[in-house]
Amino acid sequence: MKNVILIAPPAAGKGTVSKYLVEELGYTHLSTGDLLRNEIKNGTKIGIQVKEIMDSGQFTPDNIILPLFKSELLRIKDKPFILDGMPRKLNQAEYLTDLFNELNANNYVVINIDAEREILERRIIGRRYCINCGSSYNVYFESFMPKKENICDKCEKELIQREDDNLESFSKRYEDYVREAESLIHYYKEKGLLKTIDASLSNNEIIENILKEIK
Ligand SMILES: [Zn+2]
């Protein structure tokens, strides 16, 4: 199985894909956030440094993040991995290209799960949750609509919308993503490594397409 670099806008279903690869296929999931949190939790020298940087509201610099990925990749050795949210910028992608060469880990594919902005937008702003049992619904998609408007199918309690699930917060996240992803997508396309998967498909279809790409 190939290693995977996952690139996707908000609400494209990155979480579902990662979960499948980890649980069904034994991939190791590597994200910047997890690696940093781990260092902090274990109270390492880097962790202490990272906590200071985070507490002061700044971004953790590449000279801390990139070596962390390197040592993690060395640690997991030949197990397949997914990189999630890494690279975020072009210089990080270039670093990874060199690193994969160095580690002889060139059997990888860059999977870009993407859909029209409108679909992603609806996935987020259409979300509703049951205040009682936490079941989730979506008022824009037939198969996720509650049977009665604004009422949970399972427990008949009221549905609510989360504060963050609004157009403004979606737009910001989406636009930040597009700005960063553009150069990455271009970079990996040029290298012939980019595989784009339609995020508007069902979860099963997405997984099926991904399986074709990683075999
Ligand atoms: Zn409910």
Tab-separated table of C-alpha atoms and ligand atoms in Angstrom:
chain	number	residue	atom	x	y	z
A	1	MET	CA	0.000	0.000	0.000
A	2	LYS	CA	1.120	3.482	-0.798
A	3	ASN	CA	1.670	6.192	1.750
A	4	VAL	CA	-0.852	8.999	1.495
A	5	ILE	CA	-0.682	12.756	1.679
A	6	LEU	CA	-4.206	14.017	2.179
A	7	ILE	CA	-5.275	17.439	0.946
A	8	ALA	CA	-8.888	18.530	1.366
A	9	PRO	CA	-11.025	21.585	2.078
A	10	PRO	CA	-13.285	21.723	5.147
A	11	ALA	CA	-16.208	19.268	5.047
A	12	ALA	CA	-14.765	17.201	2.187
A	13	GLY	CA	-14.659	14.095	4.360
A	14	LYS	CA	-11.000	13.890	5.299
A	15	GLY	CA	-11.876	12.538	8.737
A	16	THR	CA	-13.891	9.648	7.320
A	17	VAL	CA	-11.117	8.690	4.930
A	18	SER	CA	-8.420	8.849	7.609
A	19	LYS	CA	-10.499	6.775	9.961
A	20	TYR	CA	-10.997	4.090	7.319
A	21	LEU	CA	-7.316	3.912	6.425
A	22	VAL	CA	-6.297	3.694	10.079
A	23	GLU	CA	-8.954	1.268	11.294
A	24	GLU	CA	-9.327	-0.993	8.288
A	25	LEU	CA	-5.894	-0.871	6.711
A	26	GLY	CA	-3.551	-0.199	9.599
A	27	TYR	CA	-2.240	3.162	8.462
A	28	THR	CA	-0.600	5.479	10.952
A	29	HIS	CA	-2.229	8.903	10.984
A	30	LEU	CA	0.200	11.798	11.312
A	31	SER	CA	-0.930	15.365	11.779
A	32	THR	CA	0.936	18.403	12.993
A	33	GLY	CA	-1.549	19.012	15.799
A	34	ASP	CA	-1.266	15.460	17.128
A	35	LEU	CA	2.519	15.452	17.026
A	36	LEU	CA	2.750	18.758	18.863
A	37	ARG	CA	0.172	17.745	21.463
A	38	ASN	CA	2.090	14.539	22.061
A	39	GLU	CA	5.304	16.404	22.748
A	40	ILE	CA	3.500	18.698	25.162
A	41	LYS	CA	1.780	15.809	26.898
A	42	ASN	CA	5.062	13.930	27.315
A	43	GLY	CA	6.752	17.057	28.624
A	44	THR	CA	9.698	16.759	26.228
A	45	LYS	CA	12.145	19.596	25.651
A	46	ILE	CA	10.403	20.356	22.378
A	47	GLY	CA	7.014	20.101	24.086
A	48	ILE	CA	7.946	22.749	26.631
A	49	GLN	CA	9.177	25.007	23.856
A	50	VAL	CA	6.040	24.426	21.773
A	51	LYS	CA	3.763	25.176	24.693
A	52	GLU	CA	5.457	28.525	25.220
A	53	ILE	CA	5.064	29.381	21.551
A	54	MET	CA	1.408	28.332	21.497
A	55	ASP	CA	0.614	30.142	24.740
A	56	SER	CA	1.973	33.323	23.244
A	57	GLY	CA	-0.455	32.869	20.357
A	58	GLN	CA	2.150	32.206	17.688
A	59	PHE	CA	2.503	29.478	15.099
A	60	THR	CA	5.005	26.730	15.705
A	61	PRO	CA	7.848	27.243	13.227
A	62	ASP	CA	8.976	24.735	10.610
A	63	ASN	CA	12.317	24.181	12.325
A	64	ILE	CA	10.376	22.463	15.101
A	65	ILE	CA	7.598	20.808	13.108
A	66	LEU	CA	9.589	19.318	10.241
A	67	PRO	CA	12.143	17.425	12.364
A	68	LEU	CA	9.246	16.049	14.418
A	69	PHE	CA	7.768	14.525	11.284
A	70	LYS	CA	11.131	13.139	10.345
A	71	SER	CA	11.661	11.381	13.659
A	72	GLU	CA	8.097	10.089	13.629
A	73	LEU	CA	8.545	8.651	10.135
A	74	LEU	CA	11.773	7.013	11.222
A	75	ARG	CA	10.003	5.579	14.245
A	76	ILE	CA	7.095	4.017	12.356
A	77	LYS	CA	9.508	2.637	9.738
A	78	ASP	CA	7.772	0.558	7.081
A	79	LYS	CA	4.208	0.966	8.278
A	80	PRO	CA	2.034	2.884	5.816
A	81	PHE	CA	1.164	6.422	6.902
A	82	ILE	CA	-1.221	9.251	6.103
A	83	LEU	CA	-0.050	12.817	6.389
A	84	ASP	CA	-2.967	15.036	7.290
A	85	GLY	CA	-2.528	18.802	7.162
A	86	MET	CA	1.138	18.370	6.276
A	87	PRO	CA	2.431	19.865	4.031
A	88	ARG	CA	0.502	23.068	4.396
A	89	LYS	CA	2.898	25.228	2.435
A	90	LEU	CA	5.151	24.787	-0.544
A	91	ASN	CA	8.403	24.834	1.417
A	92	GLN	CA	7.060	21.999	3.577
A	93	ALA	CA	6.202	20.002	0.455
A	94	GLU	CA	9.740	20.478	-0.822
A	95	TYR	CA	11.127	19.376	2.531
A	96	LEU	CA	9.001	16.231	2.401
A	97	THR	CA	10.125	15.422	-1.122
A	98	ASP	CA	13.742	15.503	0.057
A	99	LEU	CA	12.898	13.593	3.217
A	100	PHE	CA	11.077	10.823	1.341
A	101	ASN	CA	14.082	10.502	-0.958
A	102	GLU	CA	16.383	10.276	2.002
A	103	LEU	CA	14.226	7.661	3.736
A	104	ASN	CA	13.609	5.793	0.511
A	105	ALA	CA	9.872	6.269	1.062
A	106	ASN	CA	8.875	7.245	-2.433
A	107	ASN	CA	5.893	4.991	-2.758
A	108	TYR	CA	3.242	7.608	-2.066
A	109	VAL	CA	0.291	9.366	-3.580
A	110	VAL	CA	-1.219	12.778	-2.923
A	111	ILE	CA	-4.967	12.538	-2.600
A	112	ASN	CA	-6.979	15.684	-3.064
A	113	ILE	CA	-10.594	15.222	-1.997
A	114	ASP	CA	-12.541	18.100	-3.412
A	115	ALA	CA	-16.007	19.299	-4.374
A	116	GLU	CA	-17.763	22.458	-5.465
A	117	ARG	CA	-17.678	25.084	-2.774
A	118	GLU	CA	-21.464	25.149	-2.625
A	119	ILE	CA	-21.678	21.491	-1.646
A	120	LEU	CA	-19.108	21.856	1.128
A	121	GLU	CA	-20.844	25.002	2.312
A	122	ARG	CA	-24.174	23.201	2.554
A	123	ARG	CA	-22.612	20.318	4.425
A	124	ILE	CA	-21.574	22.751	7.121
A	125	ILE	CA	-24.323	25.308	7.296
A	126	GLY	CA	-27.038	22.675	6.898
A	127	ARG	CA	-25.833	20.666	9.891
A	128	ARG	CA	-28.202	20.213	12.790
A	129	TYR	CA	-27.673	18.309	16.032
A	130	CYS	CA	-30.090	16.840	18.522
A	131	ILE	CA	-29.698	18.596	21.865
A	132	ASN	CA	-30.578	15.357	23.612
A	133	CYS	CA	-28.851	12.430	21.876
A	134	GLY	CA	-26.349	14.224	19.617
A	135	SER	CA	-27.615	12.635	16.355
A	136	SER	CA	-26.689	14.765	13.380
A	137	TYR	CA	-28.754	15.782	10.371
A	138	ASN	CA	-28.475	18.010	7.361
A	139	VAL	CA	-31.346	20.122	6.141
A	140	TYR	CA	-29.931	20.386	2.600
A	141	PHE	CA	-29.453	16.715	1.782
A	142	GLU	CA	-32.431	14.440	1.379
A	143	SER	CA	-30.871	11.395	3.001
A	144	PHE	CA	-29.785	13.353	6.080
A	145	MET	CA	-32.938	15.375	6.662
A	146	PRO	CA	-34.964	14.770	9.810
A	147	LYS	CA	-38.410	13.313	9.102
A	148	LYS	CA	-40.085	16.162	10.951
A	149	GLU	CA	-38.680	19.631	10.581
A	150	ASN	CA	-36.232	20.474	13.348
A	151	ILE	CA	-37.088	17.370	15.374
A	152	CYS	CA	-34.817	14.393	16.086
A	153	ASP	CA	-36.008	11.139	14.454
A	154	LYS	CA	-34.734	9.078	17.352
A	155	CYS	CA	-35.838	10.951	20.435
A	156	GLU	CA	-38.185	13.668	19.151
A	157	LYS	CA	-36.203	16.425	20.813
A	158	GLU	CA	-35.300	19.728	19.196
A	159	LEU	CA	-32.410	20.112	16.739
A	160	ILE	CA	-29.917	22.924	17.003
A	161	GLN	CA	-27.269	24.468	14.789
A	162	ARG	CA	-23.775	24.908	16.213
A	163	GLU	CA	-22.549	28.432	16.456
A	164	ASP	CA	-19.516	27.765	14.234
A	165	ASP	CA	-21.604	26.217	11.493
A	166	ASN	CA	-22.331	29.496	9.789
A	167	LEU	CA	-21.477	30.950	6.424
A	168	GLU	CA	-18.969	33.433	7.753
A	169	SER	CA	-16.849	30.919	9.593
A	170	PHE	CA	-17.077	28.432	6.714
A	171	SER	CA	-16.002	31.090	4.191
A	172	LYS	CA	-12.980	32.028	6.234
A	173	ARG	CA	-11.835	28.451	6.659
A	174	TYR	CA	-12.495	27.665	3.023
A	175	GLU	CA	-10.686	30.682	1.669
A	176	ASP	CA	-7.697	30.148	3.963
A	177	TYR	CA	-7.558	26.592	2.705
A	178	VAL	CA	-7.761	27.520	-0.973
A	179	ARG	CA	-5.015	30.101	-0.591
A	180	GLU	CA	-2.643	27.559	0.941
A	181	ALA	CA	-3.625	24.534	-1.103
A	182	GLU	CA	-3.271	26.147	-4.504
A	183	SER	CA	0.511	25.980	-4.622
A	184	LEU	CA	0.567	22.469	-3.161
A	185	ILE	CA	-1.884	21.174	-5.717
A	186	HIS	CA	0.148	22.719	-8.489
A	187	TYR	CA	3.381	21.284	-7.089
A	188	TYR	CA	2.089	17.716	-6.825
A	189	LYS	CA	0.288	17.886	-10.152
A	190	GLU	CA	3.566	18.781	-11.850
A	191	LYS	CA	5.170	15.791	-10.197
A	192	GLY	CA	2.375	13.540	-11.441
A	193	LEU	CA	1.483	12.502	-7.877
A	194	LEU	CA	-1.863	14.213	-7.506
A	195	LYS	CA	-5.075	12.195	-7.561
A	196	THR	CA	-8.293	14.124	-7.235
A	197	ILE	CA	-11.328	12.449	-5.741
A	198	ASP	CA	-14.835	13.831	-5.917
A	199	ALA	CA	-15.959	14.691	-2.393
A	200	SER	CA	-19.598	14.894	-3.449
A	201	LEU	CA	-19.732	11.101	-3.834
A	202	SER	CA	-20.984	8.887	-1.032
A	203	ASN	CA	-18.514	7.797	1.640
A	204	ASN	CA	-18.410	4.292	0.195
A	205	GLU	CA	-17.641	5.555	-3.295
A	206	ILE	CA	-14.934	7.842	-1.960
A	207	ILE	CA	-13.318	4.959	-0.107
A	208	GLU	CA	-13.539	2.755	-3.199
A	209	ASN	CA	-11.784	5.394	-5.302
A	210	ILE	CA	-9.109	5.843	-2.688
A	211	LEU	CA	-8.471	2.111	-2.525
A	212	LYS	CA	-7.775	2.156	-6.268
A	213	GLU	CA	-5.202	4.894	-5.820
A	214	ILE	CA	-3.300	3.388	-2.916
A	215	LYS	CA	-2.933	-0.171	-4.190
B	1	ZN	ZN	-32.130	12.856	19.526
